[in-house]
Every structure is written in C-alpha cells, then in structure tokens.
Amino acid sequence: MFIDERPAVTIEDESDRYRAPALDKGLDILELLARIDGGLTQAEIAKALGKSPNEFYRMLDRLVRRGYVQRQDGDRFYLTLKLFGLAHYHAPVRRLVSFATPLMREFSNRAEQACHLAIFDRGSVVVIAQQDSPTYWGISIRVGAQINLFNTGSGHILLAFRDEKQRQMMINEQRRQQDEENDQPPADLDDRLRVLRDKGFETMDSLQTNGVRNISAPILAMDGNALAALTCPYIQPVNPNAPTYDQVIDYVREAAKQISETVVGTVDTSEL
C-alpha cells in the first residue's frame, strides 16, 4: 500500500506563502512597543521578539524616519501618536465635525463671536472646523491651519486634559516637528496646565493677534481625556448690548459640554 507521507497543506501553510518578513518585523515592533510603558532599547526589543538585534536595526531606523517610533535617551525607542492619528483621524473627525457644527453655530449666534474646533494630530494642533461670527466683524482661522501646542489656548486645553503619558508624547511630537531649540515648552507650563485642569477652561491673550483674547474649553471623551478644543477668539464689541466677556466664557463652556455629550454621551468629570 502506498502511503503519501507528504505533509498536508493547511490554511496556515497556505497563508505563509504570502508572508512579507520585513513587514512582519515592523508590525512585531509596533505591537510590542504599544504594550510597553517607558520604551525599549534595540537589544530589549530583540530579546522580547526572540531575534538578534542586527535583524531589527534597519527596520527600527525606517520606523523612526517615518514617524511611527521615536528614539530618546540614547538607545531607547518609543511609539509615537502617528498610529493613533491614522486610526482615528478621518471618520471620527468627520463625525465630530458633523455633531459639533450646529452647536458651534448656535454658540456663535448666541455669543456674537466666532469659534473654531481643533485637535492634536501628529505634532500639530489642527483646526478641523470653524464658525464665523453672525455680525459683520470677527476673527476666523481657516480649516486645516496648524497652530502651536505651547502658546495657544487650544494647545493648552489639549495638553491639560490628557494623561501624563499622552501629554509627554504630544510634547515630544511637537518638538520633533518644529525647531527643537526654539520651540521649547514654557518653564511654567506644568503649573499652568494644573490650574487650567482645575478651572476647566483656558483664557489667554492671543500671542498671534493683538486685541484678541482666546477662550478655550475641552471636548471630552468618556475617560476625561480631550478629543478636541473649542476656542473663541474673543474681540471686545462696541455694542453695549452684546454679550459680556464673562457671559461668553460661560457660553464656550456650555457649548463644549454639549458637544462632548452629543459625541460621546454624558461625561463624568467628577474625578478629573
């Protein structure tokens, strides 16, 4: 009797025919770093994956150059926020804008001021929606504009309402995208963010335009982290019947809360 002793072709064997070893190495590195706090050295990555360090040198170099991984503290590698941005940017941003737009319009009509919505995306604060003032004057920022994380109300909000790990990653991303020597966080930034988080909103004179005072409040996810920042570039109106500055602060906070609740449901801020 003839017995065919050749191994049967399994589904797993069939799939192995299409393996891309270099891609597998890159995905292994990303998945490993995603599970680790504090980063890993090249040798630690190799040990965790059961490979030699030389097998990962070129792959790590490419991941760093493409912005998925960053190298700090000499030879320690960390995952950046780029994958988060790729995974969450398009459809969720469209959903956020679609829910926020009518509430932003309602705010502008009520406050007689313009407003815009911004998120953090791969090293920059990006404006994703903008609503003009219903009056014949106002300040507007074009959709798609990139603004600084360290010296804007929107940036401060996005930093303050993130956990410590995310905040540090955002700061590193901003510095990596900009001129690191000339784009340092202010010395008092940590103290300011603590105050801001306790207060729940930010007010500051614009460092880009004279006569404008920015009022910003967070759009919060269920875990209390900021999805976005709603900002009103407030201009003092001549009309004595226009809403006052303090009223506009309340309107910004109310609008931000309404957007949060509309997008993700009621947010519990009792432990923030």
PDB file of C-alpha atoms in Angstrom:
ATOM      1  CA  MET A   1       0.000   0.000   0.000  1.00  0.00           C
ATOM      2  CA  PHE A   2       1.338   3.393  -0.938  1.00  0.00           C
ATOM      3  CA  ILE A   3       1.169   5.990   1.798  1.00  0.00           C
ATOM      4  CA  ASP A   4       1.668   9.614   0.903  1.00  0.00           C
ATOM      5  CA  GLU A   5       3.805  10.946   3.716  1.00  0.00           C
ATOM      6  CA  ARG A   6       3.970  14.495   2.422  1.00  0.00           C
ATOM      7  CA  PRO A   7       2.539  16.967   4.995  1.00  0.00           C
ATOM      8  CA  ALA A   8      -0.936  18.228   4.297  1.00  0.00           C
ATOM      9  CA  VAL A   9      -1.221  21.833   3.246  1.00  0.00           C
ATOM     10  CA  THR A  10      -3.055  23.687   5.991  1.00  0.00           C
ATOM     11  CA  ILE A  11      -4.633  27.106   5.870  1.00  0.00           C
ATOM     12  CA  GLU A  12      -1.733  28.436   7.926  1.00  0.00           C
ATOM     13  CA  ASP A  13       0.791  26.906   5.497  1.00  0.00           C
ATOM     14  CA  GLU A  14      -1.096  28.418   2.569  1.00  0.00           C
ATOM     15  CA  SER A  15      -1.026  31.862   4.170  1.00  0.00           C
ATOM     16  CA  ASP A  16       2.711  31.592   4.813  1.00  0.00           C
ATOM     17  CA  ARG A  17       3.278  31.562   1.062  1.00  0.00           C
ATOM     18  CA  TYR A  18       2.432  35.258   1.074  1.00  0.00           C
ATOM     19  CA  ARG A  19       4.462  36.305   4.079  1.00  0.00           C
ATOM     20  CA  ALA A  20       6.423  39.553   3.954  1.00  0.00           C
ATOM     21  CA  PRO A  21       9.190  39.100   6.555  1.00  0.00           C
ATOM     22  CA  ALA A  22      10.196  42.775   6.640  1.00  0.00           C
ATOM     23  CA  LEU A  23       6.588  43.866   7.179  1.00  0.00           C
ATOM     24  CA  ASP A  24       6.174  41.221   9.885  1.00  0.00           C
ATOM     25  CA  LYS A  25       9.223  42.585  11.698  1.00  0.00           C
ATOM     26  CA  GLY A  26       7.866  46.127  11.558  1.00  0.00           C
ATOM     27  CA  LEU A  27       4.446  45.068  12.842  1.00  0.00           C
ATOM     28  CA  ASP A  28       6.055  42.983  15.600  1.00  0.00           C
ATOM     29  CA  ILE A  29       7.985  46.054  16.773  1.00  0.00           C
ATOM     30  CA  LEU A  30       4.913  48.314  16.727  1.00  0.00           C
ATOM     31  CA  GLU A  31       2.762  45.784  18.580  1.00  0.00           C
ATOM     32  CA  LEU A  32       5.475  45.261  21.182  1.00  0.00           C
ATOM     33  CA  LEU A  33       6.057  48.976  21.830  1.00  0.00           C
ATOM     34  CA  ALA A  34       2.297  49.546  22.064  1.00  0.00           C
ATOM     35  CA  ARG A  35       2.211  47.256  25.105  1.00  0.00           C
ATOM     36  CA  ILE A  36       5.206  48.812  26.876  1.00  0.00           C
ATOM     37  CA  ASP A  37       5.448  51.906  29.071  1.00  0.00           C
ATOM     38  CA  GLY A  38       8.805  53.663  29.045  1.00  0.00           C
ATOM     39  CA  GLY A  39      10.146  52.370  25.734  1.00  0.00           C
ATOM     40  CA  LEU A  40      12.691  49.660  24.972  1.00  0.00           C
ATOM     41  CA  THR A  41      16.264  49.504  23.717  1.00  0.00           C
ATOM     42  CA  GLN A  42      17.113  47.710  20.485  1.00  0.00           C
ATOM     43  CA  ALA A  43      18.543  44.806  22.494  1.00  0.00           C
ATOM     44  CA  GLU A  44      15.391  44.583  24.638  1.00  0.00           C
ATOM     45  CA  ILE A  45      13.202  44.570  21.530  1.00  0.00           C
ATOM     46  CA  ALA A  46      15.246  41.783  20.005  1.00  0.00           C
ATOM     47  CA  LYS A  47      15.140  39.723  23.213  1.00  0.00           C
ATOM     48  CA  ALA A  48      11.380  40.157  23.580  1.00  0.00           C
ATOM     49  CA  LEU A  49      10.837  39.012  19.990  1.00  0.00           C
ATOM     50  CA  GLY A  50      13.407  36.217  20.114  1.00  0.00           C
ATOM     51  CA  LYS A  51      15.627  37.707  17.421  1.00  0.00           C
ATOM     52  CA  SER A  52      19.109  39.191  17.201  1.00  0.00           C
ATOM     53  CA  PRO A  53      19.475  42.996  17.472  1.00  0.00           C
ATOM     54  CA  ASN A  54      21.014  43.212  13.989  1.00  0.00           C
ATOM     55  CA  GLU A  55      17.805  41.858  12.451  1.00  0.00           C
ATOM     56  CA  PHE A  56      15.888  44.944  13.610  1.00  0.00           C
ATOM     57  CA  TYR A  57      18.379  47.760  13.021  1.00  0.00           C
ATOM     58  CA  ARG A  58      17.172  48.800   9.557  1.00  0.00           C
ATOM     59  CA  MET A  59      13.526  48.293  10.430  1.00  0.00           C
ATOM     60  CA  LEU A  60      13.805  50.494  13.546  1.00  0.00           C
ATOM     61  CA  ASP A  61      15.601  53.140  11.504  1.00  0.00           C
ATOM     62  CA  ARG A  62      12.761  53.222   8.945  1.00  0.00           C
ATOM     63  CA  LEU A  63      10.061  53.354  11.622  1.00  0.00           C
ATOM     64  CA  VAL A  64      11.854  56.311  13.241  1.00  0.00           C
ATOM     65  CA  ARG A  65      12.263  58.119   9.918  1.00  0.00           C
ATOM     66  CA  ARG A  66       8.584  57.601   9.066  1.00  0.00           C
ATOM     67  CA  GLY A  67       7.486  58.954  12.448  1.00  0.00           C
ATOM     68  CA  TYR A  68       5.941  55.807  13.932  1.00  0.00           C
ATOM     69  CA  VAL A  69       8.695  55.362  16.515  1.00  0.00           C
ATOM     70  CA  GLN A  70      10.962  57.928  18.154  1.00  0.00           C
ATOM     71  CA  ARG A  71      14.358  57.464  19.715  1.00  0.00           C
ATOM     72  CA  GLN A  72      15.139  59.081  23.062  1.00  0.00           C
ATOM     73  CA  ASP A  73      17.583  58.725  25.927  1.00  0.00           C
ATOM     74  CA  GLY A  74      20.309  57.394  23.672  1.00  0.00           C
ATOM     75  CA  ASP A  75      19.120  53.971  22.544  1.00  0.00           C
ATOM     76  CA  ARG A  76      15.534  53.749  23.813  1.00  0.00           C
ATOM     77  CA  PHE A  77      12.636  53.581  21.369  1.00  0.00           C
ATOM     78  CA  TYR A  78       9.060  54.772  21.988  1.00  0.00           C
ATOM     79  CA  LEU A  79       5.858  54.522  19.979  1.00  0.00           C
ATOM     80  CA  THR A  80       4.606  57.920  18.728  1.00  0.00           C
ATOM     81  CA  LEU A  81       0.996  59.061  18.275  1.00  0.00           C
ATOM     82  CA  LYS A  82       1.145  58.654  14.497  1.00  0.00           C
ATOM     83  CA  LEU A  83      -0.671  55.304  14.502  1.00  0.00           C
ATOM     84  CA  PHE A  84      -3.331  56.816  16.766  1.00  0.00           C
ATOM     85  CA  GLY A  85      -3.730  59.652  14.304  1.00  0.00           C
ATOM     86  CA  LEU A  86      -4.002  57.330  11.309  1.00  0.00           C
ATOM     87  CA  ALA A  87      -6.517  55.103  13.048  1.00  0.00           C
ATOM     88  CA  HIS A  88      -8.737  57.873  14.377  1.00  0.00           C
ATOM     89  CA  TYR A  89      -8.295  60.856  12.104  1.00  0.00           C
ATOM     90  CA  HIS A  90     -10.707  60.566   9.200  1.00  0.00           C
ATOM     91  CA  ALA A  91     -14.071  59.003  10.066  1.00  0.00           C
ATOM     92  CA  PRO A  92     -14.099  60.097  13.735  1.00  0.00           C
ATOM     93  CA  VAL A  93     -13.082  63.636  12.776  1.00  0.00           C
ATOM     94  CA  ARG A  94     -15.917  63.838  10.245  1.00  0.00           C
ATOM     95  CA  ARG A  95     -18.295  62.547  12.915  1.00  0.00           C
ATOM     96  CA  LEU A  96     -17.000  65.072  15.444  1.00  0.00           C
ATOM     97  CA  VAL A  97     -17.368  67.947  12.978  1.00  0.00           C
ATOM     98  CA  SER A  98     -20.865  66.878  11.919  1.00  0.00           C
ATOM     99  CA  PHE A  99     -22.079  66.832  15.528  1.00  0.00           C
ATOM    100  CA  ALA A 100     -20.199  69.966  16.548  1.00  0.00           C
ATOM    101  CA  THR A 101     -21.167  72.231  13.630  1.00  0.00           C
ATOM    102  CA  PRO A 102     -24.775  73.030  14.642  1.00  0.00           C
ATOM    103  CA  LEU A 103     -23.711  73.604  18.255  1.00  0.00           C
ATOM    104  CA  MET A 104     -20.860  75.863  17.149  1.00  0.00           C
ATOM    105  CA  ARG A 105     -23.321  77.819  15.012  1.00  0.00           C
ATOM    106  CA  GLU A 106     -25.673  78.115  17.982  1.00  0.00           C
ATOM    107  CA  PHE A 107     -22.802  79.363  20.134  1.00  0.00           C
ATOM    108  CA  SER A 108     -21.745  81.991  17.593  1.00  0.00           C
ATOM    109  CA  ASN A 109     -25.273  83.307  17.234  1.00  0.00           C
ATOM    110  CA  ARG A 110     -25.644  83.490  20.994  1.00  0.00           C
ATOM    111  CA  ALA A 111     -22.224  84.959  21.784  1.00  0.00           C
ATOM    112  CA  GLU A 112     -21.910  87.088  18.618  1.00  0.00           C
ATOM    113  CA  GLN A 113     -18.370  85.774  18.283  1.00  0.00           C
ATOM    114  CA  ALA A 114     -16.530  83.359  16.002  1.00  0.00           C
ATOM    115  CA  CYS A 115     -15.258  79.982  17.183  1.00  0.00           C
ATOM    116  CA  HIS A 116     -13.199  77.053  15.940  1.00  0.00           C
ATOM    117  CA  LEU A 117     -12.576  73.416  16.831  1.00  0.00           C
ATOM    118  CA  ALA A 118      -9.061  71.954  16.968  1.00  0.00           C
ATOM    119  CA  ILE A 119      -7.477  68.547  17.569  1.00  0.00           C
ATOM    120  CA  PHE A 120      -3.910  67.331  18.055  1.00  0.00           C
ATOM    121  CA  ASP A 121      -2.618  65.401  15.062  1.00  0.00           C
ATOM    122  CA  ARG A 122       0.975  64.154  14.668  1.00  0.00           C
ATOM    123  CA  GLY A 123       2.868  67.042  16.161  1.00  0.00           C
ATOM    124  CA  SER A 124       0.490  69.940  15.487  1.00  0.00           C
ATOM    125  CA  VAL A 125      -2.773  71.424  16.681  1.00  0.00           C
ATOM    126  CA  VAL A 126      -5.023  71.336  13.610  1.00  0.00           C
ATOM    127  CA  VAL A 127      -8.208  73.355  13.098  1.00  0.00           C
ATOM    128  CA  ILE A 128     -10.924  70.988  11.833  1.00  0.00           C
ATOM    129  CA  ALA A 129     -13.997  73.253  11.930  1.00  0.00           C
ATOM    130  CA  GLN A 130     -14.677  76.989  12.052  1.00  0.00           C
ATOM    131  CA  GLN A 131     -17.780  79.126  12.548  1.00  0.00           C
ATOM    132  CA  ASP A 132     -17.952  82.810  11.655  1.00  0.00           C
ATOM    133  CA  SER A 133     -19.499  85.465  13.855  1.00  0.00           C
ATOM    134  CA  PRO A 134     -23.055  86.403  12.835  1.00  0.00           C
ATOM    135  CA  THR A 135     -22.044  90.075  12.976  1.00  0.00           C
ATOM    136  CA  TYR A 136     -20.128  91.836  10.205  1.00  0.00           C
ATOM    137  CA  TRP A 137     -16.788  91.556  12.055  1.00  0.00           C
ATOM    138  CA  GLY A 138     -14.851  88.761  13.712  1.00  0.00           C
ATOM    139  CA  ILE A 139     -11.684  86.691  13.728  1.00  0.00           C
ATOM    140  CA  SER A 140     -11.617  83.396  11.845  1.00  0.00           C
ATOM    141  CA  ILE A 141      -8.968  80.717  11.399  1.00  0.00           C
ATOM    142  CA  ARG A 142      -9.083  78.639   8.235  1.00  0.00           C
ATOM    143  CA  VAL A 143      -9.853  74.934   8.483  1.00  0.00           C
ATOM    144  CA  GLY A 144      -6.640  72.938   8.171  1.00  0.00           C
ATOM    145  CA  ALA A 145      -4.478  75.612   9.814  1.00  0.00           C
ATOM    146  CA  GLN A 146      -1.791  74.250  12.129  1.00  0.00           C
ATOM    147  CA  ILE A 147      -1.172  76.148  15.355  1.00  0.00           C
ATOM    148  CA  ASN A 148       1.297  75.762  18.185  1.00  0.00           C
ATOM    149  CA  LEU A 149       0.751  73.425  21.112  1.00  0.00           C
ATOM    150  CA  PHE A 150       2.638  75.538  23.659  1.00  0.00           C
ATOM    151  CA  ASN A 151       1.387  79.100  23.131  1.00  0.00           C
ATOM    152  CA  THR A 152      -2.296  78.796  22.192  1.00  0.00           C
ATOM    153  CA  GLY A 153      -5.439  78.249  24.223  1.00  0.00           C
ATOM    154  CA  SER A 154      -6.376  75.220  22.115  1.00  0.00           C
ATOM    155  CA  GLY A 155      -2.940  73.697  22.673  1.00  0.00           C
ATOM    156  CA  HIS A 156      -3.103  74.227  26.417  1.00  0.00           C
ATOM    157  CA  ILE A 157      -6.523  72.571  26.595  1.00  0.00           C
ATOM    158  CA  LEU A 158      -5.388  69.559  24.589  1.00  0.00           C
ATOM    159  CA  LEU A 159      -2.352  69.151  26.844  1.00  0.00           C
ATOM    160  CA  ALA A 160      -4.121  69.735  30.149  1.00  0.00           C
ATOM    161  CA  PHE A 161      -6.879  67.212  29.548  1.00  0.00           C
ATOM    162  CA  ARG A 162      -4.674  64.253  28.653  1.00  0.00           C
ATOM    163  CA  ASP A 163      -2.993  61.758  30.945  1.00  0.00           C
ATOM    164  CA  GLU A 164       0.692  62.217  31.722  1.00  0.00           C
ATOM    165  CA  LYS A 165       1.925  59.672  29.194  1.00  0.00           C
ATOM    166  CA  GLN A 166      -0.116  61.131  26.333  1.00  0.00           C
ATOM    167  CA  ARG A 167       0.909  64.665  27.322  1.00  0.00           C
ATOM    168  CA  GLN A 168       4.612  63.823  27.160  1.00  0.00           C
ATOM    169  CA  MET A 169       4.182  62.108  23.812  1.00  0.00           C
ATOM    170  CA  MET A 170       2.400  65.181  22.439  1.00  0.00           C
ATOM    171  CA  ILE A 171       5.191  67.471  23.661  1.00  0.00           C
ATOM    172  CA  ASN A 172       7.808  65.223  22.090  1.00  0.00           C
ATOM    173  CA  GLU A 173       5.868  65.131  18.825  1.00  0.00           C
ATOM    174  CA  GLN A 174       5.555  68.931  18.743  1.00  0.00           C
ATOM    175  CA  ARG A 175       9.265  69.405  19.411  1.00  0.00           C
ATOM    176  CA  ARG A 176      10.207  66.827  16.800  1.00  0.00           C
ATOM    177  CA  GLN A 177       8.060  68.511  14.147  1.00  0.00           C
ATOM    178  CA  GLN A 178       9.353  72.004  14.921  1.00  0.00           C
ATOM    179  CA  ASP A 179      12.755  73.539  15.590  1.00  0.00           C
ATOM    180  CA  GLU A 180      13.534  71.795  18.879  1.00  0.00           C
ATOM    181  CA  GLU A 181      15.896  74.500  20.145  1.00  0.00           C
ATOM    182  CA  ASN A 182      13.451  77.355  19.533  1.00  0.00           C
ATOM    183  CA  ASP A 183      10.204  75.574  20.336  1.00  0.00           C
ATOM    184  CA  GLN A 184      10.567  74.630  23.981  1.00  0.00           C
ATOM    185  CA  PRO A 185       7.602  74.411  26.374  1.00  0.00           C
ATOM    186  CA  PRO A 186       7.341  77.470  28.664  1.00  0.00           C
ATOM    187  CA  ALA A 187       9.009  76.974  32.035  1.00  0.00           C
ATOM    188  CA  ASP A 188       5.681  77.400  33.863  1.00  0.00           C
ATOM    189  CA  LEU A 189       3.669  75.167  31.520  1.00  0.00           C
ATOM    190  CA  ASP A 190       3.102  72.343  34.034  1.00  0.00           C
ATOM    191  CA  ASP A 191       1.804  74.755  36.689  1.00  0.00           C
ATOM    192  CA  ARG A 192      -0.444  76.462  34.152  1.00  0.00           C
ATOM    193  CA  LEU A 193      -1.882  73.144  32.979  1.00  0.00           C
ATOM    194  CA  ARG A 194      -2.669  72.087  36.562  1.00  0.00           C
ATOM    195  CA  VAL A 195      -4.536  75.330  37.178  1.00  0.00           C
ATOM    196  CA  LEU A 196      -6.312  75.042  33.855  1.00  0.00           C
ATOM    197  CA  ARG A 197      -7.427  71.489  34.578  1.00  0.00           C
ATOM    198  CA  ASP A 198      -8.854  72.507  37.949  1.00  0.00           C
ATOM    199  CA  LYS A 199     -10.559  75.532  36.392  1.00  0.00           C
ATOM    200  CA  GLY A 200     -11.916  73.600  33.418  1.00  0.00           C
ATOM    201  CA  PHE A 201     -11.134  76.170  30.724  1.00  0.00           C
ATOM    202  CA  GLU A 202      -8.408  78.492  29.434  1.00  0.00           C
ATOM    203  CA  THR A 203      -8.377  82.251  28.866  1.00  0.00           C
ATOM    204  CA  MET A 204      -5.307  83.997  27.483  1.00  0.00           C
ATOM    205  CA  ASP A 205      -4.348  86.919  25.277  1.00  0.00           C
ATOM    206  CA  SER A 206      -3.599  85.764  21.750  1.00  0.00           C
ATOM    207  CA  LEU A 207       0.126  85.649  21.091  1.00  0.00           C
ATOM    208  CA  GLN A 208      -0.568  85.938  17.374  1.00  0.00           C
ATOM    209  CA  THR A 209      -3.082  88.822  17.109  1.00  0.00           C
ATOM    210  CA  ASN A 210      -3.308  91.962  19.240  1.00  0.00           C
ATOM    211  CA  GLY A 211      -6.668  92.722  20.810  1.00  0.00           C
ATOM    212  CA  VAL A 212      -7.863  89.112  20.823  1.00  0.00           C
ATOM    213  CA  ARG A 213      -8.370  87.058  23.976  1.00  0.00           C
ATOM    214  CA  ASN A 214      -8.804  83.331  23.421  1.00  0.00           C
ATOM    215  CA  ILE A 215     -11.364  81.393  25.450  1.00  0.00           C
ATOM    216  CA  SER A 216     -10.957  77.613  25.170  1.00  0.00           C
ATOM    217  CA  ALA A 217     -12.721  74.596  26.666  1.00  0.00           C
ATOM    218  CA  PRO A 218     -12.279  70.831  26.152  1.00  0.00           C
ATOM    219  CA  ILE A 219     -14.403  68.372  24.205  1.00  0.00           C
ATOM    220  CA  LEU A 220     -14.052  65.347  26.480  1.00  0.00           C
ATOM    221  CA  ALA A 221     -14.152  61.618  25.855  1.00  0.00           C
ATOM    222  CA  MET A 222     -15.718  59.257  28.377  1.00  0.00           C
ATOM    223  CA  ASP A 223     -12.370  58.793  30.126  1.00  0.00           C
ATOM    224  CA  GLY A 224     -11.951  62.540  30.671  1.00  0.00           C
ATOM    225  CA  ASN A 225      -9.265  62.987  28.018  1.00  0.00           C
ATOM    226  CA  ALA A 226      -9.687  65.773  25.472  1.00  0.00           C
ATOM    227  CA  LEU A 227     -10.825  64.811  21.994  1.00  0.00           C
ATOM    228  CA  ALA A 228     -10.684  68.421  20.839  1.00  0.00           C
ATOM    229  CA  ALA A 229     -10.659  72.028  22.000  1.00  0.00           C
ATOM    230  CA  LEU A 230     -13.362  74.589  21.299  1.00  0.00           C
ATOM    231  CA  THR A 231     -11.925  78.113  21.132  1.00  0.00           C
ATOM    232  CA  CYS A 232     -13.499  81.536  20.780  1.00  0.00           C
ATOM    233  CA  PRO A 233     -11.085  84.295  19.650  1.00  0.00           C
ATOM    234  CA  TYR A 234     -12.951  86.922  21.667  1.00  0.00           C
ATOM    235  CA  ILE A 235     -12.996  90.547  20.494  1.00  0.00           C
ATOM    236  CA  GLN A 236     -14.491  93.236  22.726  1.00  0.00           C
ATOM    237  CA  PRO A 237     -17.571  94.570  20.879  1.00  0.00           C
ATOM    238  CA  VAL A 238     -18.548  98.224  20.800  1.00  0.00           C
ATOM    239  CA  ASN A 239     -22.231  97.342  21.085  1.00  0.00           C
ATOM    240  CA  PRO A 240     -23.164  97.708  24.781  1.00  0.00           C
ATOM    241  CA  ASN A 241     -25.950  95.159  24.343  1.00  0.00           C
ATOM    242  CA  ALA A 242     -23.614  92.394  23.137  1.00  0.00           C
ATOM    243  CA  PRO A 243     -22.831  89.500  25.493  1.00  0.00           C
ATOM    244  CA  THR A 244     -20.131  90.347  28.021  1.00  0.00           C
ATOM    245  CA  TYR A 245     -16.761  88.633  28.230  1.00  0.00           C
ATOM    246  CA  ASP A 246     -17.826  86.622  31.291  1.00  0.00           C
ATOM    247  CA  GLN A 247     -21.012  85.552  29.530  1.00  0.00           C
ATOM    248  CA  VAL A 248     -19.037  84.372  26.511  1.00  0.00           C
ATOM    249  CA  ILE A 249     -16.819  82.269  28.800  1.00  0.00           C
ATOM    250  CA  ASP A 250     -19.955  80.553  30.092  1.00  0.00           C
ATOM    251  CA  TYR A 251     -21.231  80.076  26.535  1.00  0.00           C
ATOM    252  CA  VAL A 252     -17.955  78.467  25.425  1.00  0.00           C
ATOM    253  CA  ARG A 253     -18.015  76.047  28.347  1.00  0.00           C
ATOM    254  CA  GLU A 254     -21.670  75.191  27.766  1.00  0.00           C
ATOM    255  CA  ALA A 255     -21.097  74.611  24.046  1.00  0.00           C
ATOM    256  CA  ALA A 256     -18.063  72.399  24.720  1.00  0.00           C
ATOM    257  CA  LYS A 257     -20.047  70.340  27.209  1.00  0.00           C
ATOM    258  CA  GLN A 258     -22.936  69.979  24.766  1.00  0.00           C
ATOM    259  CA  ILE A 259     -20.591  68.817  22.012  1.00  0.00           C
ATOM    260  CA  SER A 260     -18.967  66.311  24.392  1.00  0.00           C
ATOM    261  CA  GLU A 261     -22.322  64.886  25.390  1.00  0.00           C
ATOM    262  CA  THR A 262     -23.540  64.773  21.793  1.00  0.00           C
ATOM    263  CA  VAL A 263     -20.451  62.962  20.531  1.00  0.00           C
ATOM    264  CA  VAL A 264     -19.724  60.501  23.336  1.00  0.00           C
ATOM    265  CA  GLY A 265     -22.619  60.737  25.776  1.00  0.00           C
ATOM    266  CA  THR A 266     -22.684  62.308  29.234  1.00  0.00           C
ATOM    267  CA  VAL A 267     -19.146  62.800  30.543  1.00  0.00           C
ATOM    268  CA  ASP A 268     -18.363  62.141  34.201  1.00  0.00           C
ATOM    269  CA  THR A 269     -15.915  64.865  35.259  1.00  0.00           C
ATOM    270  CA  SER A 270     -16.168  64.212  38.991  1.00  0.00           C
ATOM    271  CA  GLU A 271     -12.704  62.616  39.098  1.00  0.00           C
ATOM    272  CA  LEU A 272     -10.896  64.992  36.727  1.00  0.00           C
TER     273      LEU A 272
END
